[in-house]
Coordinates of C-alpha atoms and ligand atoms in Angstrom, one line a residue:
X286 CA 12.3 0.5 10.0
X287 CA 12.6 2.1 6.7
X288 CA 9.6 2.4 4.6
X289 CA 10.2 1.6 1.2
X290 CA 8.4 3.7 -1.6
X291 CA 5.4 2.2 -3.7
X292 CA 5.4 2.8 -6.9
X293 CA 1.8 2.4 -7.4
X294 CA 1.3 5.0 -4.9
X295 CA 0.9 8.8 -5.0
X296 CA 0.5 11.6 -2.7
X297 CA -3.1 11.7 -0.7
X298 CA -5.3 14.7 -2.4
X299 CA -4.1 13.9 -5.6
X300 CA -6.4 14.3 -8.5
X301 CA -8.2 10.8 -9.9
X302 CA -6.2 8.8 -6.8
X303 CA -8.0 6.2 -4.7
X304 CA -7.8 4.6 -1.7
X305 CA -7.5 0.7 -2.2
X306 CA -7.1 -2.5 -0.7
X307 CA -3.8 -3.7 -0.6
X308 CA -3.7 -6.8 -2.6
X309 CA -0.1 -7.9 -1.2
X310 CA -1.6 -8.0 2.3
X311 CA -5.2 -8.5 1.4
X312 CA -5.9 -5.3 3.6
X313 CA -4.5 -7.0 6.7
X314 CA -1.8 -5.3 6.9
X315 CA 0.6 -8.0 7.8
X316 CA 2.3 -10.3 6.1
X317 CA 3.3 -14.0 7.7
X318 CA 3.0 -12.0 11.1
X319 CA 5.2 -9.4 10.1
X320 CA 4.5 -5.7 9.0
X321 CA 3.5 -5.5 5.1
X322 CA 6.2 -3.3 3.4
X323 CA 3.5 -2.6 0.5
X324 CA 1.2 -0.8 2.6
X325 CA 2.8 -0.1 6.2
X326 CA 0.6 -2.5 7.6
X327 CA -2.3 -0.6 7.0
X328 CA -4.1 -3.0 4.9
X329 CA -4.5 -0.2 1.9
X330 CA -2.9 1.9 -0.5
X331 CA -3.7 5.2 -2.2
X332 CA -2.8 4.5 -6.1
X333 CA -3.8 6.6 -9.0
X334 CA -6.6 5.6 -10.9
X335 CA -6.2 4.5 -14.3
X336 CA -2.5 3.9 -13.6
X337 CA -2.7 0.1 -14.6
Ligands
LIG552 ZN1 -0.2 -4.5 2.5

């Protein structure tokens, strides 16, 4: 199961970075029964804030 790189996201601990929701899963984590590839399945994302 390869995990396929965000993006949006950065490294935890980094400066002005958040913890959010992810809006491809709606925070559930799954996707049509199957693992969300946004998020890992779990249901949020760390993104930089002020990153669009
Ligand atoms: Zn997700």
């Amino acid at each position: 199961m390869a995990e396929k790189e965000n993006p949006d996201a950065v490294p935890p601990g980094t400066p002005g970075a958040g913890e959010n929701i992810c809006r491809k899963c709606e925070g559930s984590g799954r996707i049509e029964g199957k693992e969300c590839p946004e998020c890992g399945g779990t249901g949020k994302v760390t993104t930089g804030i002020g990153g669009g």
